[in-house]
Amino acid sequence: MIHLETERLTLRRLAEDDLDNLVELDSDPEVMRYLTGGRPTPRETIRGMMPFILGHYERGDDLGYWAVEAGGRFLGWIFFRPYRHDGPPAEVDRSGIELGYRLRRETWGKGYATEASRALIARGFDVVGVDRVFAETMAVNAGSRRVMEKAGLRHVATFDREGDSEVQYALAASEWRSARD
């Protein structure tokens, strides 16, 4: 089911049939570098996450995980979801909707993550009525930080999580509307 289309991309619901795509994506050490130190995610772990991922669609069509495709080819995924509340630090503002993405390494630097992010942010503010969008990454992940900046988010916090320096970027609906006017 297609959720959103951009000039070059189709964002559609992930499905059980995407298991092999997800396993392949998470098997690339560079893709996983800032997430697991480069270790692949085991197939059974991904299979176990599928009910959580697919469960978002039961709550409505606007929030969840989306496969990112170009010309029918799976490039990765992007999410636009409520924060999972899976750990410290509590002092970081996680109000609003969380944006995240994971794309195949060969697609990096081609603007796909930025294009998909901008489309979801626009839909979130214009259609869904989201008040705030935020995204987080390790402070050393320059590529992801560039995507956040190009998507219109600005750096709002640096914090420590389990010994790693992380950053949060965010954008409020009022800021987004002001930038468009």
XYZ file of N, CA, C and O in Angstrom:
724
model
N 0.838 -1.182 0.000
C 0.000 0.000 0.000
C 0.881 1.243 0.000
O 1.721 1.411 0.873
N 0.690 2.098 -0.982
C 1.493 3.314 -1.108
C 0.994 4.346 -0.101
O -0.195 4.633 -0.010
N 1.929 4.901 0.642
C 1.630 5.926 1.629
C 1.857 7.315 1.049
O 1.071 8.232 1.281
N 2.945 7.453 0.277
C 3.348 8.768 -0.183
C 4.291 8.600 -1.369
O 5.061 7.652 -1.414
N 4.212 9.516 -2.322
C 5.135 9.507 -3.438
C 5.782 10.877 -3.563
O 5.143 11.894 -3.332
N 7.064 10.867 -3.908
C 7.804 12.094 -4.162
C 8.256 12.042 -5.617
O 7.884 11.125 -6.357
N 9.078 12.985 -6.002
C 9.562 13.012 -7.379
C 10.268 11.710 -7.765
O 10.068 11.190 -8.859
N 11.071 11.160 -6.844
C 11.853 9.968 -7.170
C 11.489 8.731 -6.364
O 11.936 7.636 -6.690
N 10.708 8.896 -5.307
C 10.519 7.814 -4.349
C 9.058 7.438 -4.143
O 8.163 8.265 -4.290
N 8.880 6.204 -3.748
C 7.591 5.716 -3.257
C 7.805 5.241 -1.837
O 8.741 4.490 -1.566
N 6.963 5.698 -0.932
C 6.967 5.217 0.439
C 5.718 4.362 0.599
O 4.600 4.839 0.353
N 5.924 3.107 0.942
C 4.808 2.175 1.089
C 4.932 1.454 2.419
O 5.984 1.458 3.056
N 3.834 0.826 2.795
C 3.853 0.039 4.019
C 4.872 -1.087 3.899
O 4.979 -1.721 2.848
N 5.586 -1.320 4.978
C 6.412 -2.523 5.048
C 5.486 -3.719 5.200
O 4.366 -3.589 5.710
N 5.938 -4.873 4.767
C 5.135 -6.096 4.839
C 6.023 -7.254 5.282
O 7.257 -7.154 5.251
N 5.393 -8.335 5.681
C 6.140 -9.547 6.056
C 7.109 -9.952 4.948
O 8.199 -10.444 5.214
N 6.729 -9.719 3.694
C 7.573 -10.073 2.545
C 8.868 -9.266 2.494
O 9.766 -9.594 1.721
N 8.980 -8.215 3.288
C 10.186 -7.393 3.311
C 11.260 -7.942 4.248
O 12.332 -7.350 4.364
N 11.014 -9.058 4.892
C 11.967 -9.600 5.849
C 13.363 -9.742 5.240
O 14.351 -9.298 5.820
N 13.471 -10.335 4.061
C 14.788 -10.503 3.427
C 15.451 -9.152 3.131
O 16.667 -9.005 3.299
N 14.672 -8.172 2.690
C 15.215 -6.827 2.450
C 15.776 -6.225 3.734
O 16.853 -5.618 3.735
N 15.042 -6.383 4.821
C 15.470 -5.825 6.102
C 16.716 -6.524 6.616
O 17.634 -5.877 7.148
N 16.766 -7.841 6.473
C 17.945 -8.600 6.905
C 19.162 -8.178 6.091
O 20.249 -7.947 6.638
N 18.995 -8.059 4.788
C 20.106 -7.629 3.934
C 20.584 -6.230 4.325
O 21.787 -5.978 4.429
N 19.664 -5.316 4.547
C 20.005 -3.955 4.941
C 20.815 -3.962 6.239
O 21.864 -3.319 6.332
N 20.337 -4.691 7.235
C 20.992 -4.724 8.545
C 22.240 -5.598 8.567
O 22.906 -5.696 9.595
N 22.573 -6.231 7.455
C 23.783 -7.050 7.373
C 25.002 -6.252 6.915
O 26.126 -6.746 6.990
N 24.788 -5.034 6.446
C 25.891 -4.200 5.993
C 26.540 -3.533 7.209
O 25.902 -2.750 7.908
N 27.820 -3.820 7.471
C 28.481 -3.245 8.647
C 28.492 -1.720 8.657
O 28.415 -1.109 9.727
N 28.572 -1.090 7.486
C 28.574 0.374 7.447
C 27.193 0.940 7.780
O 27.087 1.969 8.439
N 26.139 0.289 7.334
C 24.782 0.723 7.672
C 24.573 0.641 9.184
O 23.948 1.511 9.785
N 25.136 -0.381 9.796
C 24.937 -0.618 11.225
C 26.010 0.018 12.114
O 25.958 -0.107 13.335
N 26.939 0.706 11.513
C 28.095 1.249 12.235
C 27.711 2.046 13.482
O 28.283 1.861 14.549
N 26.774 2.969 13.358
C 26.408 3.829 14.485
C 25.236 3.272 15.293
O 24.762 3.937 16.214
N 24.788 2.102 14.956
C 23.666 1.492 15.667
C 24.111 0.324 16.538
O 23.690 0.191 17.683
N 24.957 -0.532 15.970
C 25.394 -1.742 16.690
C 26.903 -1.917 16.651
O 27.388 -2.998 16.960
N 27.613 -0.892 16.226
C 29.049 -1.032 16.059
C 29.414 -1.850 14.835
O 30.525 -2.337 14.711
N 28.454 -2.008 13.917
C 28.700 -2.737 12.672
C 28.232 -4.180 12.678
O 28.303 -4.861 11.664
N 27.737 -4.651 13.820
C 27.235 -6.029 13.893
C 25.878 -6.135 13.204
O 25.019 -5.272 13.378
N 25.667 -7.184 12.419
C 24.366 -7.354 11.761
C 23.272 -7.696 12.768
O 23.552 -8.258 13.828
N 22.065 -7.338 12.420
C 20.914 -7.727 13.235
C 20.501 -9.133 12.810
O 20.255 -9.367 11.621
N 20.421 -10.071 13.742
C 20.030 -11.436 13.366
C 18.616 -11.477 12.764
O 17.736 -10.715 13.161
N 18.430 -12.369 11.812
C 17.133 -12.556 11.149
C 16.007 -12.736 12.174
O 14.928 -12.154 12.022
N 16.247 -13.531 13.200
C 15.187 -13.797 14.177
C 14.814 -12.541 14.962
O 13.659 -12.369 15.346
N 15.783 -11.664 15.188
C 15.486 -10.402 15.870
C 14.590 -9.544 14.990
O 13.596 -8.972 15.461
N 14.928 -9.454 13.710
C 14.102 -8.668 12.783
C 12.716 -9.282 12.659
O 11.708 -8.577 12.708
N 12.654 -10.604 12.533
C 11.357 -11.277 12.459
C 10.524 -10.967 13.706
O 9.321 -10.714 13.633
N 11.170 -10.948 14.863
C 10.481 -10.642 16.112
C 9.997 -9.201 16.204
O 9.058 -8.897 16.934
N 10.642 -8.300 15.460
C 10.237 -6.892 15.453
C 9.085 -6.617 14.491
O 8.434 -5.569 14.588
N 8.844 -7.511 13.556
C 7.822 -7.277 12.534
C 6.436 -6.981 13.122
O 5.769 -6.062 12.649
N 5.966 -7.696 14.153
C 4.646 -7.345 14.708
C 4.602 -5.904 15.238
O 3.596 -5.217 15.073
N 5.699 -5.447 15.856
C 5.759 -4.062 16.337
C 5.691 -3.094 15.159
O 4.929 -2.126 15.176
N 6.498 -3.352 14.122
C 6.536 -2.481 12.944
C 5.180 -2.455 12.252
O 4.637 -1.390 11.966
N 4.620 -3.616 11.993
C 3.350 -3.695 11.268
C 2.174 -3.217 12.126
O 1.157 -2.785 11.587
N 2.318 -3.277 13.433
C 1.261 -2.843 14.339
C 0.930 -1.362 14.227
O -0.184 -0.947 14.553
N 1.879 -0.566 13.757
C 1.604 0.864 13.589
C 0.465 1.103 12.607
O -0.298 2.051 12.751
N 0.347 0.271 11.605
C -0.678 0.486 10.573
C -2.085 0.278 11.118
O -3.032 0.845 10.597
N -2.214 -0.508 12.179
C -3.524 -0.728 12.790
C -4.024 0.528 13.496
O -5.215 0.695 13.695
N -3.101 1.418 13.867
C -3.475 2.637 14.587
C -3.814 3.784 13.650
O -4.160 4.863 14.085
N -3.646 3.581 12.373
C -3.933 4.636 11.413
C -2.895 4.634 10.313
O -1.857 3.991 10.410
N -3.154 5.376 9.272
C -2.317 5.326 8.077
C -1.205 6.363 8.072
O -0.380 6.375 7.166
N -1.147 7.247 9.036
C -0.213 8.363 8.939
C 1.096 8.178 9.688
O 2.075 8.845 9.387
N 1.135 7.314 10.683
C 2.340 7.106 11.468
C 2.785 5.663 11.322
O 1.970 4.758 11.242
N 4.087 5.473 11.288
C 4.608 4.114 11.209
C 5.904 4.048 10.441
O 6.628 5.030 10.296
N 6.188 2.855 9.957
C 7.402 2.547 9.197
C 7.031 2.403 7.726
O 6.011 1.798 7.406
N 7.888 2.918 6.845
C 7.596 2.901 5.426
C 8.806 2.403 4.645
O 9.935 2.845 4.880
N 8.582 1.499 3.741
C 9.639 1.084 2.825
C 9.889 2.237 1.873
O 8.953 2.883 1.405
N 11.147 2.506 1.590
C 11.526 3.541 0.629
C 11.969 2.818 -0.637
O 12.880 1.992 -0.606
N 11.303 3.129 -1.748
C 11.609 2.488 -3.027
C 11.839 3.542 -4.105
O 11.260 4.623 -4.058
N 12.674 3.173 -5.055
C 12.872 3.981 -6.255
C 12.800 3.018 -7.432
O 13.548 2.035 -7.472
N 11.875 3.261 -8.342
C 11.716 2.373 -9.489
C 11.400 0.944 -9.088
O 11.823 0.006 -9.751
N 10.684 0.761 -7.984
C 10.323 -0.570 -7.504
C 11.428 -1.277 -6.737
O 11.245 -2.400 -6.273
N 12.570 -0.638 -6.555
C 13.704 -1.241 -5.841
C 13.706 -0.777 -4.393
O 13.626 0.420 -4.112
N 13.819 -1.726 -3.466
C 13.868 -1.435 -2.037
C 15.188 -0.748 -1.704
O 16.261 -1.303 -1.934
N 15.106 0.478 -1.174
C 16.305 1.223 -0.794
C 16.546 1.207 0.708
O 17.664 1.430 1.158
N 15.484 0.972 1.466
C 15.582 1.002 2.918
C 14.234 1.348 3.513
O 13.204 1.087 2.907
N 14.265 1.947 4.699
C 13.014 2.318 5.345
C 13.164 3.655 6.060
O 14.257 4.139 6.312
N 12.014 4.212 6.399
C 11.944 5.450 7.167
C 10.776 5.314 8.126
O 9.790 4.664 7.810
N 10.930 5.865 9.322
C 9.766 5.865 10.215
C 9.397 7.275 10.607
O 10.210 8.191 10.607
N 8.130 7.418 10.947
C 7.525 8.653 11.412
C 6.521 8.180 12.447
O 5.427 7.750 12.113
N 6.945 8.184 13.720
C 6.193 7.472 14.755
C 6.281 8.187 16.097
O 7.194 8.984 16.326
N 5.390 7.833 17.006
C 5.551 8.303 18.377
C 6.828 7.686 18.960
O 7.207 6.570 18.597
N 7.478 8.400 19.846
C 8.698 7.901 20.474
C 8.413 6.638 21.271
O 7.375 6.526 21.924
N 9.337 5.694 21.232
C 9.158 4.389 21.894
C 9.410 4.413 23.388
O 9.139 3.435 24.066
N 9.978 5.463 23.924
C 10.278 5.552 25.365
C 11.143 4.381 25.819
O 10.824 3.709 26.793
N 12.236 4.150 25.104
C 13.056 2.978 25.427
C 14.358 3.319 26.128
O 15.367 2.710 25.885
N 14.314 4.288 26.999
C 15.506 4.486 27.792
C 15.849 5.933 28.066
O 15.202 6.848 27.589
N 16.903 6.125 28.859
C 17.320 7.461 29.257
C 17.872 8.232 28.068
O 18.091 7.648 27.021
N 18.120 9.497 28.162
C 17.889 10.331 29.335
C 16.513 10.981 29.302
O 16.058 11.418 28.257
N 15.904 11.069 30.433
C 14.546 11.606 30.538
C 14.509 13.117 30.329
O 13.472 13.662 29.989
N 15.638 13.802 30.516
C 15.638 15.262 30.420
C 15.581 15.779 28.987
O 15.419 16.964 28.758
N 15.704 14.913 27.996
C 15.650 15.332 26.599
C 14.191 15.375 26.152
O 13.430 14.440 26.394
N 13.796 16.472 25.502
C 12.414 16.658 25.060
C 12.107 15.736 23.884
O 12.637 15.908 22.796
N 11.258 14.750 24.108
C 10.877 13.831 23.049
C 9.384 13.956 22.726
O 8.754 13.006 22.291
N 8.869 15.169 22.928
C 7.478 15.400 22.540
C 7.413 15.474 21.024
O 8.365 15.852 20.355
N 6.296 15.085 20.480
C 6.122 15.128 19.033
C 6.336 13.763 18.409
O 6.226 12.734 19.057
N 6.667 13.780 17.130
C 6.816 12.554 16.342
C 8.286 12.373 15.985
O 8.958 13.306 15.552
N 8.763 11.148 16.150
C 10.165 10.829 15.868
C 10.336 10.425 14.404
O 9.546 9.661 13.862
N 11.385 10.943 13.792
C 11.759 10.622 12.427
C 13.035 9.789 12.475
O 13.956 10.111 13.218
N 13.084 8.722 11.699
C 14.291 7.906 11.605
C 14.348 7.236 10.250
O 13.322 7.096 9.572
N 15.532 6.821 9.835
C 15.700 6.233 8.501
C 16.901 5.311 8.496
O 17.818 5.454 9.296
N 16.866 4.372 7.582
C 17.990 3.459 7.351
C 17.939 3.054 5.886
O 16.984 2.426 5.451
N 18.966 3.450 5.145
C 18.995 3.175 3.706
C 20.259 2.405 3.332
O 21.284 2.501 4.016
N 20.162 1.679 2.239
C 21.320 0.945 1.721
C 22.481 1.904 1.486
O 22.281 3.025 1.030
N 23.674 1.410 1.753
C 24.871 2.241 1.621
C 25.038 2.819 0.220
O 25.431 3.975 0.060
N 24.716 2.042 -0.824
C 24.914 2.543 -2.184
C 23.980 3.703 -2.539
O 24.170 4.362 -3.554
N 23.003 3.986 -1.687
C 22.103 5.115 -1.937
C 22.544 6.380 -1.209
O 21.993 7.453 -1.471
N 23.503 6.258 -0.308
C 23.931 7.407 0.483
C 24.466 8.513 -0.424
O 25.105 8.258 -1.445
N 24.204 9.745 -0.029
C 24.720 10.894 -0.762
C 23.903 11.264 -1.992
O 24.283 12.165 -2.731
N 22.785 10.589 -2.203
C 21.958 10.869 -3.383
C 20.687 11.646 -3.034
O 19.845 11.868 -3.892
N 20.538 12.011 -1.767
C 19.401 12.824 -1.351
C 18.123 12.060 -1.053
O 17.089 12.675 -0.779
N 18.172 10.733 -1.086
C 16.945 9.959 -0.852
C 16.416 10.120 0.576
O 15.211 10.295 0.780
N 17.293 10.043 1.564
C 16.843 10.177 2.955
C 16.262 11.566 3.193
O 15.236 11.709 3.863
N 16.892 12.584 2.624
C 16.388 13.946 2.771
C 15.034 14.095 2.085
O 14.092 14.673 2.647
N 14.910 13.575 0.887
C 13.658 13.678 0.127
C 12.507 12.989 0.864
O 11.406 13.549 0.993
N 12.761 11.795 1.354
C 11.724 11.062 2.089
C 11.386 11.769 3.398
O 10.211 11.891 3.766
N 12.409 12.269 4.089
C 12.181 12.970 5.354
C 11.347 14.226 5.145
O 10.385 14.476 5.881
N 11.712 15.027 4.157
C 10.948 16.254 3.881
C 9.484 15.946 3.561
O 8.587 16.671 3.997
N 9.263 14.895 2.792
C 7.886 14.536 2.427
C 7.071 14.144 3.654
O 5.918 14.564 3.807
N 7.671 13.348 4.547
C 6.945 12.941 5.752
C 6.726 14.120 6.696
O 5.664 14.242 7.311
N 7.723 14.985 6.811
C 7.579 16.164 7.667
C 6.453 17.060 7.138
O 5.589 17.501 7.905
N 6.440 17.322 5.842
C 5.385 18.155 5.251
C 4.016 17.535 5.482
O 3.067 18.229 5.873
N 3.898 16.238 5.230
C 2.626 15.552 5.462
C 2.242 15.621 6.941
O 1.077 15.832 7.291
N 3.238 15.433 7.800
C 2.979 15.483 9.242
C 2.422 16.824 9.686
O 1.453 16.888 10.445
N 3.001 17.895 9.193
C 2.537 19.227 9.589
C 1.264 19.633 8.861
O 0.361 20.214 9.464
N 1.153 19.333 7.570
C 0.017 19.796 6.770
C -1.224 18.927 6.887
O -2.343 19.435 6.844
N -1.039 17.624 6.980
C -2.175 16.703 6.930
C -2.487 16.100 8.302
O -3.633 16.048 8.729
N -1.457 15.627 8.977
C -1.652 14.889 10.233
C -1.869 15.824 11.413
O -2.541 15.469 12.367
N -1.293 17.021 11.362
C -1.437 17.959 12.473
C -0.398 17.777 13.561
O -0.640 18.118 14.726
N 0.759 17.276 13.210
C 1.854 17.093 14.153
C 2.337 18.460 14.627
O 2.392 19.410 13.846
N 2.683 18.578 15.916
C 3.185 19.837 16.473
C 4.702 19.956 16.398
O 5.233 21.060 16.319
N 5.390 18.807 16.455
C 6.855 18.819 16.514
C 7.384 17.511 15.956
O 6.807 16.453 16.196
N 8.486 17.588 15.227
C 9.183 16.412 14.711
C 10.599 16.459 15.262
O 11.217 17.527 15.295
N 11.109 15.306 15.710
C 12.492 15.257 16.172
C 13.168 13.989 15.651
O 12.511 13.019 15.271
N 14.495 14.048 15.614
C 15.302 12.905 15.205
C 16.568 12.901 16.045
O 17.040 13.967 16.466
N 17.115 11.718 16.294
C 18.320 11.591 17.108
C 19.325 10.677 16.435
O 18.949 9.745 15.712
N 20.603 10.952 16.690
C 21.679 10.116 16.178
C 22.907 10.317 17.055
O 22.950 11.236 17.886
N 23.904 9.476 16.856
C 25.171 9.670 17.543
C 25.804 10.956 17.021
O 25.706 11.271 15.834
N 26.453 11.696 17.897
C 27.046 12.977 17.518
C 28.058 12.829 16.383
O 28.185 13.723 15.552
N 28.740 11.699 16.299
C 29.763 11.504 15.262
C 29.182 11.095 13.916
O 29.906 11.021 12.924
N 27.883 10.860 13.832
C 27.260 10.419 12.583
C 26.947 11.646 11.706
O 25.816 12.114 11.618
N 27.991 12.131 11.045
C 27.871 13.359 10.247
C 26.867 13.221 9.107
O 26.143 14.163 8.798
N 26.782 12.058 8.482
C 25.845 11.859 7.378
C 24.400 12.013 7.818
O 23.609 12.699 7.161
N 24.053 11.389 8.924
C 22.684 11.489 9.420
C 22.375 12.911 9.882
O 21.275 13.421 9.656
N 23.339 13.555 10.496
C 23.127 14.933 10.926
C 22.879 15.849 9.725
O 22.027 16.736 9.784
N 23.593 15.618 8.617
C 23.370 16.423 7.402
C 21.958 16.221 6.872
O 21.309 17.168 6.431
N 21.484 14.970 6.886
C 20.118 14.704 6.430
C 19.124 15.491 7.285
O 18.210 16.133 6.758
N 19.304 15.447 8.595
C 18.401 16.168 9.492
C 18.393 17.659 9.177
O 17.333 18.285 9.118
N 19.578 18.223 8.983
C 19.671 19.651 8.673
C 19.023 19.978 7.332
O 18.276 20.954 7.219
N 19.290 19.167 6.317
C 18.705 19.416 4.995
C 17.195 19.233 5.000
O 16.493 19.844 4.194
N 16.699 18.420 5.907
C 15.256 18.217 6.030
C 14.595 19.359 6.793
O 13.364 19.410 6.897
N 15.401 20.278 7.338
C 14.857 21.447 8.014
C 14.910 21.399 9.526
O 14.517 22.365 10.194
N 15.391 20.305 10.100
C 15.493 20.210 11.545
C 16.740 20.957 12.012
O 17.711 21.090 11.261
N 16.706 21.434 13.234
C 17.874 22.138 13.786
C 18.317 21.444 15.072
O 17.516 20.834 15.783
N 19.608 21.562 15.350
C 20.183 20.947 16.546
C 19.594 21.609 17.785
O 19.606 22.834 17.907
N 19.057 20.795 18.715
C 18.459 21.344 19.935
C 19.059 20.769 21.205
O 18.893 21.346 22.275
N 19.766 19.618 21.102
C 20.322 19.030 22.321
C 21.468 18.082 21.986
O 21.467 17.430 20.945
N 22.419 18.038 22.908
C 23.469 17.032 22.904
C 23.398 16.363 24.270
O 23.261 17.049 25.291
N 23.459 15.056 24.297
C 23.300 14.345 25.553
C 24.087 13.040 25.523
O 24.544 12.601 24.475
N 24.241 12.446 26.678
C 24.954 11.184 26.810
C 23.934 10.053 26.966
O 22.997 10.172 27.753
N 24.136 8.999 26.163
C 23.298 7.807 26.307
C 24.236 6.610 26.345
O 24.892 6.312 25.360
N 24.274 5.985 27.488
C 25.090 4.780 27.673
C 26.534 4.990 27.225
O 27.130 4.151 26.555
N 27.091 6.155 27.550
C 28.488 6.437 27.257
C 28.760 7.030 25.895
O 29.900 7.351 25.577
N 27.745 7.170 25.059
C 27.914 7.764 23.733
C 27.288 9.150 23.705
O 26.218 9.366 24.270
N 27.959 10.068 23.003
C 27.404 11.402 22.817
C 26.392 11.350 21.674
O 26.712 10.905 20.570
N 25.170 11.770 21.963
C 24.113 11.781 20.959
C 23.570 13.192 20.805
O 23.755 14.044 21.668
N 22.898 13.403 19.687
C 22.311 14.706 19.410
C 20.854 14.536 19.019
O 20.448 13.499 18.504
N 20.097 15.582 19.297
C 18.709 15.625 18.853
C 18.529 16.870 17.990
O 19.036 17.945 18.312
N 17.828 16.667 16.879
C 17.435 17.752 15.991
C 15.913 17.791 16.016
O 15.269 16.743 16.163
N 15.335 18.971 15.875
C 13.879 19.074 15.940
C 13.382 20.247 15.107
O 14.144 21.145 14.735
N 12.096 20.203 14.838
C 11.423 21.269 14.107
C 9.982 21.328 14.590
O 9.277 20.316 14.590
N 9.553 22.505 14.993
C 8.164 22.713 15.409
C 7.345 23.118 14.192
O 7.864 23.713 13.241
N 6.075 22.818 14.241
C 5.184 23.161 13.128
C 5.203 24.672 12.868
O 5.221 25.103 11.709
N 5.246 25.465 13.914
C 5.265 26.931 13.734
C 6.536 27.375 13.012
O 6.485 28.274 12.157
N 7.677 26.759 13.332
C 8.931 27.091 12.650
C 8.865 26.691 11.175
O 9.312 27.423 10.300
N 8.297 25.546 10.928
C 8.189 25.026 9.561
C 7.305 25.951 8.719
O 7.634 26.294 7.597
N 6.183 26.360 9.283
C 5.268 27.249 8.548
C 5.908 28.615 8.305
O 5.761 29.182 7.232
N 6.634 29.131 9.289
C 7.319 30.432 9.126
C 8.356 30.370 8.017
O 8.505 31.322 7.250
N 9.073 29.266 7.918
C 10.117 29.109 6.904
C 9.509 29.035 5.499
O 10.138 29.421 4.522
N 8.287 28.526 5.408
C 7.608 28.397 4.089
C 7.029 29.721 3.614
O 6.854 29.922 2.431
N 6.668 30.594 4.575
C 6.021 31.880 4.210
C 7.022 32.894 3.707
O 8.154 32.866 3.799
